[in-house]
mmCIF file of C-alpha atoms in Angstrom:
data_model
loop_
_atom_site.group_PDB
_atom_site.id
_atom_site.type_symbol
_atom_site.label_atom_id
_atom_site.label_comp_id
_atom_site.label_asym_id
_atom_site.label_seq_id
_atom_site.Cartn_x
_atom_site.Cartn_y
_atom_site.Cartn_z
ATOM 1 C CA MET E 1 98.735 -58.794 -86.449
ATOM 2 C CA GLU E 2 101.848 -60.590 -85.223
ATOM 3 C CA ASN E 3 102.293 -64.336 -85.846
ATOM 4 C CA LYS E 4 103.100 -65.932 -82.492
ATOM 5 C CA ARG E 5 103.713 -69.416 -83.902
ATOM 6 C CA VAL E 6 107.169 -70.859 -83.326
ATOM 7 C CA HIS E 7 107.053 -73.415 -86.161
ATOM 8 C CA PHE E 8 106.188 -73.307 -89.847
ATOM 9 C CA ARG E 9 102.698 -74.660 -90.426
ATOM 10 C CA VAL E 10 101.245 -76.050 -93.665
ATOM 11 C CA LYS E 11 97.731 -77.013 -94.686
ATOM 12 C CA VAL E 12 97.317 -80.731 -95.349
ATOM 13 C CA SER E 13 94.636 -83.375 -95.473
ATOM 14 C CA LEU E 14 95.969 -86.469 -93.719
ATOM 15 C CA PRO E 15 94.094 -89.334 -92.076
ATOM 16 C CA VAL E 16 94.968 -89.676 -88.385
ATOM 17 C CA GLU E 17 94.328 -92.257 -85.693
ATOM 18 C CA ILE E 18 93.745 -90.631 -82.315
ATOM 19 C CA TYR E 19 94.111 -92.451 -79.006
ATOM 20 C CA ASP E 20 92.383 -90.820 -76.015
ATOM 21 C CA VAL E 21 94.633 -91.858 -73.126
ATOM 22 C CA LEU E 22 92.174 -90.989 -70.320
ATOM 23 C CA ASN E 23 89.257 -92.935 -71.768
ATOM 24 C CA ASP E 24 91.245 -95.747 -73.414
ATOM 25 C CA ARG E 25 89.556 -95.282 -76.787
ATOM 26 C CA SER E 26 90.716 -94.851 -80.354
ATOM 27 C CA PHE E 27 89.026 -93.088 -83.240
ATOM 28 C CA VAL E 28 89.907 -91.465 -86.541
ATOM 29 C CA GLY E 29 90.026 -87.947 -87.882
ATOM 30 C CA ARG E 30 91.753 -85.786 -90.441
ATOM 31 C CA ILE E 31 94.745 -83.507 -89.872
ATOM 32 C CA THR E 32 94.074 -80.134 -91.521
ATOM 33 C CA ASP E 33 97.406 -78.449 -90.780
ATOM 34 C CA ILE E 34 100.687 -79.543 -89.305
ATOM 35 C CA SER E 35 103.863 -78.138 -87.770
ATOM 36 C CA ALA E 36 106.699 -79.536 -85.679
ATOM 37 C CA GLY E 37 104.820 -78.223 -82.628
ATOM 38 C CA GLY E 38 101.436 -79.835 -83.229
ATOM 39 C CA VAL E 39 98.465 -80.258 -85.526
ATOM 40 C CA SER E 40 94.945 -79.053 -86.131
ATOM 41 C CA MET E 41 92.489 -81.786 -86.906
ATOM 42 C CA VAL E 42 88.819 -82.464 -87.384
ATOM 43 C CA THR E 43 86.889 -85.461 -86.061
ATOM 44 C CA ARG E 44 83.371 -86.433 -85.093
ATOM 45 C CA GLU E 45 84.515 -87.172 -81.520
ATOM 46 C CA GLU E 46 84.825 -84.613 -78.740
ATOM 47 C CA LEU E 47 88.066 -84.137 -76.818
ATOM 48 C CA PRO E 48 88.027 -81.736 -73.860
ATOM 49 C CA LEU E 49 90.903 -79.325 -73.254
ATOM 50 C CA ASP E 50 93.999 -80.826 -71.619
ATOM 51 C CA THR E 51 93.097 -84.375 -72.710
ATOM 52 C CA PRO E 52 96.291 -86.370 -73.265
ATOM 53 C CA VAL E 53 96.274 -88.137 -76.628
ATOM 54 C CA SER E 54 98.652 -89.896 -78.929
ATOM 55 C CA ILE E 55 98.301 -89.703 -82.677
ATOM 56 C CA THR E 56 99.462 -91.889 -85.530
ATOM 57 C CA PHE E 57 99.697 -90.582 -89.087
ATOM 58 C CA ARG E 58 101.769 -90.623 -92.261
ATOM 59 C CA PHE E 59 103.288 -87.425 -93.683
ATOM 60 C CA GLU E 60 105.509 -87.222 -96.771
ATOM 61 C CA ASP E 61 106.054 -91.009 -96.796
ATOM 62 C CA ILE E 62 107.136 -91.126 -93.152
ATOM 63 C CA SER E 63 105.014 -92.841 -90.512
ATOM 64 C CA TYR E 64 104.664 -91.203 -87.116
ATOM 65 C CA LYS E 65 103.324 -93.548 -84.448
ATOM 66 C CA ARG E 66 101.843 -92.719 -81.070
ATOM 67 C CA MET E 67 103.107 -89.143 -80.957
ATOM 68 C CA PRO E 68 102.253 -87.797 -77.476
ATOM 69 C CA ALA E 69 100.196 -84.604 -77.363
ATOM 70 C CA ASP E 70 97.691 -82.558 -75.357
ATOM 71 C CA VAL E 71 94.446 -80.984 -76.558
ATOM 72 C CA VAL E 72 94.772 -77.184 -76.371
ATOM 73 C CA ARG E 73 91.695 -76.164 -78.380
ATOM 74 C CA GLU E 74 88.327 -77.654 -79.287
ATOM 75 C CA VAL E 75 85.582 -75.948 -81.257
ATOM 76 C CA LYS E 76 82.388 -77.872 -81.956
ATOM 77 C CA LYS E 77 80.694 -77.066 -85.294
ATOM 78 C CA GLY E 78 77.664 -79.207 -85.992
ATOM 79 C CA GLU E 79 78.696 -82.831 -85.767
ATOM 80 C CA GLU E 80 82.413 -82.108 -86.087
ATOM 81 C CA SER E 81 85.035 -81.083 -83.553
ATOM 82 C CA TYR E 82 87.955 -78.909 -84.659
ATOM 83 C CA ILE E 83 90.806 -79.798 -82.340
ATOM 84 C CA GLY E 84 94.222 -78.239 -81.804
ATOM 85 C CA ILE E 85 96.914 -80.334 -80.189
ATOM 86 C CA VAL E 86 100.461 -79.636 -79.096
ATOM 87 C CA PHE E 87 103.138 -82.327 -79.141
ATOM 88 C CA PHE E 88 105.146 -82.924 -75.978
ATOM 89 C CA ASP E 89 108.160 -85.062 -75.095
ATOM 90 C CA LEU E 90 109.016 -85.624 -78.748
ATOM 91 C CA PRO E 91 112.570 -86.802 -79.301
ATOM 92 C CA SER E 92 114.531 -83.951 -80.893
ATOM 93 C CA LYS E 93 115.241 -86.225 -83.885
ATOM 94 C CA ASP E 94 111.494 -86.578 -84.592
ATOM 95 C CA ARG E 95 110.808 -82.868 -84.074
ATOM 96 C CA GLU E 96 113.680 -81.869 -86.397
ATOM 97 C CA GLN E 97 112.596 -84.382 -89.035
ATOM 98 C CA LEU E 98 108.994 -83.167 -88.915
ATOM 99 C CA ASP E 99 110.107 -79.526 -89.055
ATOM 100 C CA GLY E 100 112.257 -80.281 -92.113
ATOM 101 C CA LEU E 101 109.353 -81.983 -93.883
ATOM 102 C CA VAL E 102 106.987 -79.105 -93.109
ATOM 103 C CA ARG E 103 109.531 -76.581 -94.386
ATOM 104 C CA ARG E 104 110.047 -78.615 -97.573
ATOM 105 C CA VAL E 105 106.294 -78.807 -98.226
ATOM 106 C CA HIS E 106 105.954 -75.085 -97.432
ATOM 107 C CA SER E 107 108.719 -74.319 -99.943
ATOM 108 C CA LYS E 108 107.018 -76.451 -102.619
ATOM 109 C CA ILE E 109 103.748 -74.617 -102.023
ATOM 110 C CA GLU E 110 105.453 -71.217 -102.210
ATOM 111 C CA ARG E 111 107.209 -72.134 -105.469
ATOM 112 C CA GLY E 112 103.935 -73.436 -106.889
ATOM 113 C CA LEU E 113 102.134 -70.233 -105.981
ATOM 114 C CA GLN E 114 104.883 -68.137 -107.528
ATOM 115 C CA LYS E 115 104.819 -70.133 -110.753
ATOM 116 C CA GLY E 116 101.034 -69.858 -110.915
ATOM 117 C CA SER E 117 101.065 -66.101 -110.436
ATOM 118 C CA LEU E 118 103.400 -65.323 -113.340
#
């Protein structure tokens, strides 16, 4: 199976504040994986496809505030919604910084796995 992702993605567990632009409401969730292109997250709130959101979170000691994104996937499991979002209109500086952080974390994970397997 071919990986169609453009960006490196790493598993994380980060608190996130989500702002639903259409309904002028904020709520919290947890980012479960991250890349320079977007995140997967879980929350108790529902967000229909194509909902514009902005998210605020902290990753590797850097705060990201009100990052604009669109909902591209939502799967409801019990009381939780598993949501995929894609960033849009990010300044190239922010996208490059986030990509560098993801790659660094990915490298740390790979080195840790290699050390553990010896």
